[in-house]
Short mmCIF file of C-alpha atoms in Angstrom, two decimals:
data_model
loop_
_atom_site.label_atom_id
_atom_site.label_comp_id
_atom_site.label_asym_id
_atom_site.label_seq_id
_atom_site.Cartn_x
_atom_site.Cartn_y
_atom_site.Cartn_z
CA UNK A 258 45.83 177.06 -180.34
CA UNK A 259 46.17 174.72 -183.31
CA UNK A 260 45.41 175.25 -186.98
CA UNK A 261 43.48 172.68 -189.02
CA UNK A 262 42.37 172.53 -192.65
CA UNK A 263 38.68 172.83 -193.47
CA UNK A 264 37.25 171.89 -196.87
CA UNK A 265 33.89 172.36 -198.55
CA UNK A 266 33.04 170.57 -201.79
CA UNK A 267 29.91 170.88 -203.92
CA UNK A 268 29.40 167.99 -206.34
CA UNK A 269 26.71 168.25 -209.04
CA UNK A 270 25.20 165.12 -210.60
CA UNK A 271 23.38 165.22 -213.93
CA UNK A 272 21.50 162.19 -212.62
CA UNK A 273 21.69 161.32 -208.94
CA UNK A 274 20.58 157.72 -208.39
CA UNK A 275 19.95 156.11 -204.95
CA UNK A 276 23.47 154.71 -204.81
CA UNK A 277 24.42 153.38 -201.33
CA UNK A 278 27.86 154.93 -201.86
CA UNK A 279 26.14 158.30 -201.37
CA UNK A 280 23.07 157.64 -199.25
CA UNK A 281 24.24 154.98 -196.77
CA UNK A 282 26.65 155.73 -193.91
CA UNK A 283 26.91 159.36 -195.02
CA UNK A 284 29.16 160.26 -192.09
CA UNK A 285 32.00 158.45 -193.87
CA UNK A 286 31.29 159.54 -197.44
CA UNK A 287 34.42 161.72 -197.63
CA UNK A 288 36.57 159.01 -196.07
CA UNK A 289 35.34 156.43 -198.61
CA UNK A 290 35.80 158.77 -201.54
CA UNK A 291 39.32 159.88 -200.64
CA UNK A 292 40.58 156.36 -199.85
CA UNK A 293 39.20 155.17 -203.19
CA UNK A 294 41.00 158.12 -204.77
CA UNK A 295 44.40 157.24 -203.31
CA UNK A 296 44.48 158.19 -199.61
CA UNK A 297 46.12 155.48 -197.49
CA UNK A 298 43.46 153.77 -195.39
CA UNK A 299 45.48 154.18 -192.19
CA UNK A 300 45.38 157.95 -192.72
CA UNK A 301 41.58 158.09 -192.98
CA UNK A 302 41.24 158.48 -189.19
CA UNK A 303 42.62 162.02 -189.58
CA UNK A 304 39.52 163.06 -191.52
CA UNK A 305 36.46 164.43 -189.76
CA UNK A 306 33.25 165.02 -191.68
CA UNK A 307 30.44 167.18 -190.35
CA UNK A 308 27.66 164.96 -189.03
CA UNK A 309 24.80 166.87 -190.65
CA UNK A 310 22.69 164.88 -193.09
CA UNK A 311 23.72 165.47 -196.70
CA UNK A 312 20.58 166.56 -198.55
CA UNK A 313 20.60 166.82 -202.36
CA UNK A 314 19.41 170.17 -203.73
CA UNK A 315 18.48 171.33 -207.21
CA UNK A 316 19.95 174.30 -209.05
CA UNK A 317 17.61 176.69 -207.22
CA UNK A 318 18.76 175.42 -203.82
CA UNK A 319 15.55 173.54 -203.03
CA UNK A 320 15.53 169.86 -201.97
CA UNK A 321 15.92 167.75 -205.09
CA UNK A 322 13.15 165.32 -206.03
CA UNK A 323 13.15 162.25 -208.25
CA UNK A 324 11.53 163.02 -211.59
CA UNK A 325 12.57 160.25 -213.92
CA UNK A 326 13.83 156.69 -214.28
CA UNK A 327 16.76 155.29 -216.20
CA UNK A 328 19.15 152.37 -216.36
CA UNK A 329 21.65 152.36 -213.49
CA UNK A 330 24.65 150.10 -212.95
CA UNK A 331 24.43 148.54 -209.47
CA UNK A 332 26.47 145.62 -208.10
CA UNK A 333 27.47 144.57 -211.59
CA UNK A 334 23.95 144.64 -213.01
CA UNK A 335 21.90 147.20 -214.92
CA UNK A 336 18.69 148.09 -213.10
CA UNK A 337 15.95 150.66 -213.67
CA UNK A 338 15.95 153.25 -210.89
CA UNK A 339 14.62 156.70 -210.16
CA UNK A 340 17.02 159.63 -210.31
CA UNK A 341 17.15 163.27 -209.28
CA UNK A 342 18.18 165.46 -212.23
CA UNK A 343 20.83 168.16 -211.79
CA UNK A 344 21.18 167.47 -208.06
CA UNK A 345 24.05 168.80 -205.96
CA UNK A 346 25.59 167.56 -202.72
CA UNK A 347 27.61 169.80 -200.39
CA UNK A 348 30.06 168.13 -198.00
CA UNK A 349 32.27 169.74 -195.38
CA UNK A 350 35.17 168.07 -193.65
CA UNK A 351 38.43 168.65 -191.78
CA UNK A 352 41.89 167.23 -192.30
CA UNK A 353 43.76 166.83 -189.00
CA UNK A 354 46.95 165.35 -190.45
CA UNK A 355 46.59 163.01 -193.44
CA UNK A 356 49.65 164.57 -195.04
CA UNK A 357 47.60 165.72 -198.03
CA UNK A 358 48.05 169.31 -199.15
CA UNK A 359 45.09 171.45 -200.29
CA UNK A 360 46.31 170.81 -203.84
CA UNK A 361 46.17 167.05 -203.21
CA UNK A 362 42.58 167.31 -201.97
CA UNK A 363 41.59 169.35 -205.03
CA UNK A 364 43.26 166.83 -207.35
CA UNK A 365 41.44 163.89 -205.75
CA UNK A 366 38.05 165.57 -206.07
CA UNK A 367 38.76 166.17 -209.74
CA UNK A 368 38.41 162.42 -210.28
CA UNK A 369 34.68 163.19 -210.02
CA UNK A 370 33.27 159.71 -209.53
CA UNK A 371 31.36 158.29 -206.54
CA UNK A 372 30.15 154.71 -206.66
CA UNK A 373 28.77 154.22 -210.17
CA UNK A 374 28.00 157.90 -210.74
CA UNK A 375 29.98 160.70 -212.32
CA UNK A 376 29.71 164.27 -211.04
CA UNK A 377 31.16 167.72 -211.60
CA UNK A 378 32.88 169.73 -208.88
CA UNK A 379 30.98 173.01 -208.80
CA UNK A 380 32.85 174.42 -205.82
CA UNK A 381 35.99 173.52 -203.90
CA UNK A 382 36.92 175.74 -200.97
CA UNK A 383 39.73 175.48 -198.43
CA UNK A 384 40.46 177.54 -195.36
CA UNK A 385 42.61 177.23 -192.27
CA UNK A 386 40.72 177.34 -188.98
CA UNK A 387 42.01 177.72 -185.43
CA UNK A 388 40.97 175.43 -182.58
CA UNK A 389 41.36 176.52 -178.97
CA UNK A 390 42.74 173.35 -177.37
CA UNK A 391 45.21 172.47 -174.65
CA UNK A 392 48.72 171.17 -175.27
CA UNK A 393 47.78 167.64 -176.29
CA UNK A 394 51.30 166.20 -176.29
CA UNK A 395 51.86 167.49 -172.74
CA UNK A 396 48.59 165.93 -171.54
CA UNK A 397 49.50 162.61 -173.14
CA UNK A 398 52.97 162.54 -171.57
CA UNK A 399 51.54 163.30 -168.11
CA UNK A 400 49.02 160.47 -168.40
CA UNK A 401 51.62 158.03 -169.74
CA UNK A 402 54.06 158.80 -166.92
CA UNK A 403 51.43 157.88 -164.34
CA UNK A 404 52.35 154.29 -165.21
CA UNK A 405 48.90 152.93 -164.39
CA UNK A 406 47.11 150.18 -166.28
CA UNK A 407 44.33 152.70 -166.91
CA UNK A 408 44.77 156.47 -166.56
CA UNK A 409 41.85 158.89 -166.57
CA UNK A 410 41.97 162.63 -167.12
CA UNK A 411 39.63 165.37 -168.27
CA UNK A 412 39.89 168.52 -170.37
CA UNK A 413 37.70 171.58 -170.08
CA UNK A 414 37.15 173.12 -173.49
CA UNK A 415 36.30 176.78 -173.84
CA UNK A 416 32.67 177.67 -174.53
CA UNK A 417 32.09 177.29 -178.26
CA UNK A 418 29.32 176.50 -180.77
CA UNK A 419 28.21 172.86 -180.97
CA UNK A 420 29.71 172.23 -184.42
CA UNK A 421 33.10 173.59 -183.36
CA UNK A 422 32.95 171.59 -180.13
CA UNK A 423 32.46 168.38 -182.15
CA UNK A 424 35.37 169.25 -184.41
CA UNK A 425 37.62 169.93 -181.42
CA UNK A 426 36.73 166.62 -179.75
CA UNK A 427 37.43 164.80 -183.02
CA UNK A 428 40.80 166.55 -183.26
CA UNK A 429 41.72 165.54 -179.70
CA UNK A 430 40.78 161.95 -180.46
CA UNK A 431 42.84 161.77 -183.65
CA UNK A 432 45.97 163.27 -182.10
CA UNK A 433 45.85 161.24 -178.89
CA UNK A 434 45.29 158.01 -180.80
CA UNK A 435 48.34 158.74 -182.92
CA UNK A 436 50.52 159.22 -179.83
CA UNK A 437 49.06 156.18 -178.06
CA UNK A 438 49.56 153.99 -181.12
CA UNK A 439 53.27 154.78 -181.16
CA UNK A 440 53.53 153.44 -177.59
CA UNK A 441 51.28 150.40 -178.16
CA UNK A 442 48.65 151.95 -175.88
CA UNK A 443 44.97 152.60 -176.48
CA UNK A 444 42.97 155.74 -175.84
CA UNK A 445 39.29 156.59 -175.67
CA UNK A 446 37.90 160.13 -175.77
CA UNK A 447 34.35 160.99 -174.68
CA UNK A 448 32.45 164.26 -174.38
CA UNK A 449 30.66 164.34 -171.03
CA UNK A 450 27.52 165.64 -172.73
CA UNK A 451 27.30 162.38 -174.72
CA UNK A 452 27.36 160.13 -171.65
CA UNK A 453 24.41 159.00 -169.58
CA UNK A 454 23.96 160.42 -166.07
CA UNK A 455 25.26 157.20 -164.49
CA UNK A 456 28.33 157.13 -166.76
CA UNK A 457 29.16 160.75 -165.95
CA UNK A 458 28.69 160.09 -162.25
CA UNK A 459 31.09 157.15 -162.37
CA UNK A 460 33.83 159.22 -164.00
CA UNK A 461 33.19 162.22 -161.75
CA UNK A 462 33.71 160.03 -158.69
CA UNK A 463 37.02 158.75 -160.04
CA UNK A 464 38.26 162.29 -160.68
CA UNK A 465 36.50 163.75 -157.59
CA UNK A 466 35.09 166.67 -159.54
CA UNK A 467 31.90 167.39 -161.42
CA UNK A 468 31.77 167.61 -165.18
CA UNK A 469 30.30 170.40 -167.27
CA UNK A 470 28.90 170.62 -170.77
CA UNK A 471 32.45 171.39 -171.95
CA UNK A 472 34.19 168.45 -170.23
CA UNK A 473 36.01 165.87 -172.34
CA UNK A 474 37.25 162.64 -170.72
CA UNK A 475 40.43 160.89 -171.84
CA UNK A 476 41.14 157.27 -170.89
CA UNK A 477 44.62 155.88 -171.61
CA UNK A 478 45.08 152.13 -171.19
CA UNK A 479 47.24 149.17 -171.97
CA UNK A 480 45.42 147.06 -174.61
CA UNK A 481 44.43 144.33 -172.15
CA UNK A 482 43.16 146.89 -169.64
CA UNK A 483 41.10 149.19 -171.89
CA UNK A 484 38.10 150.57 -170.02
CA UNK A 485 35.18 151.12 -172.36
CA UNK A 486 32.56 153.73 -171.55
CA UNK A 487 29.54 153.07 -173.72
CA UNK A 488 27.78 156.19 -174.99
CA UNK A 489 24.07 156.39 -175.56
#
């Protein structure tokens, strides 16, 4: 069992313009915001943002719609663009080890500026959640001691909801990459459910056991020997 920090932030914009800082590559919105607010870039890999699409809502909780145009600063120029009035965005993310305290996270969000737009923090919530995972350091040491150019192992996670499964896989990846980096090794982590049938079959043959919907594969390699398994 490990404990991780979960955060939920609601940002309200008086005028929400179609700024790429918000609407493009949304999976890394939190990472971009916190690094721009002072988080060291090398620590950003310890952040995991929920993969759900971030949909703006109005004050009644309904999807926000554009209902006006105004001047908007974009790439150093003023342009006329549509905006959604009084629109809010809710983002949820986990911190697996950036070194930031909950107070640090709250302070960074108080800067209240994304791209060219200002916002107000309407809600900031933090809670500690527990993940049911194996002893990661022990697994890493076992794989490293095998002394092979490429070592393959698998982990069976307990049955859990899809969102928690994704968080747990992300946690495994962040912690194993930290350990591997200290030894100048590289690691790849894949959920069996994300691989094609042929990719799963290949790994199952190497480990001589079938995978399940809860199987997670770990590949530890020397940099020149890294075995990539392409997901769909």
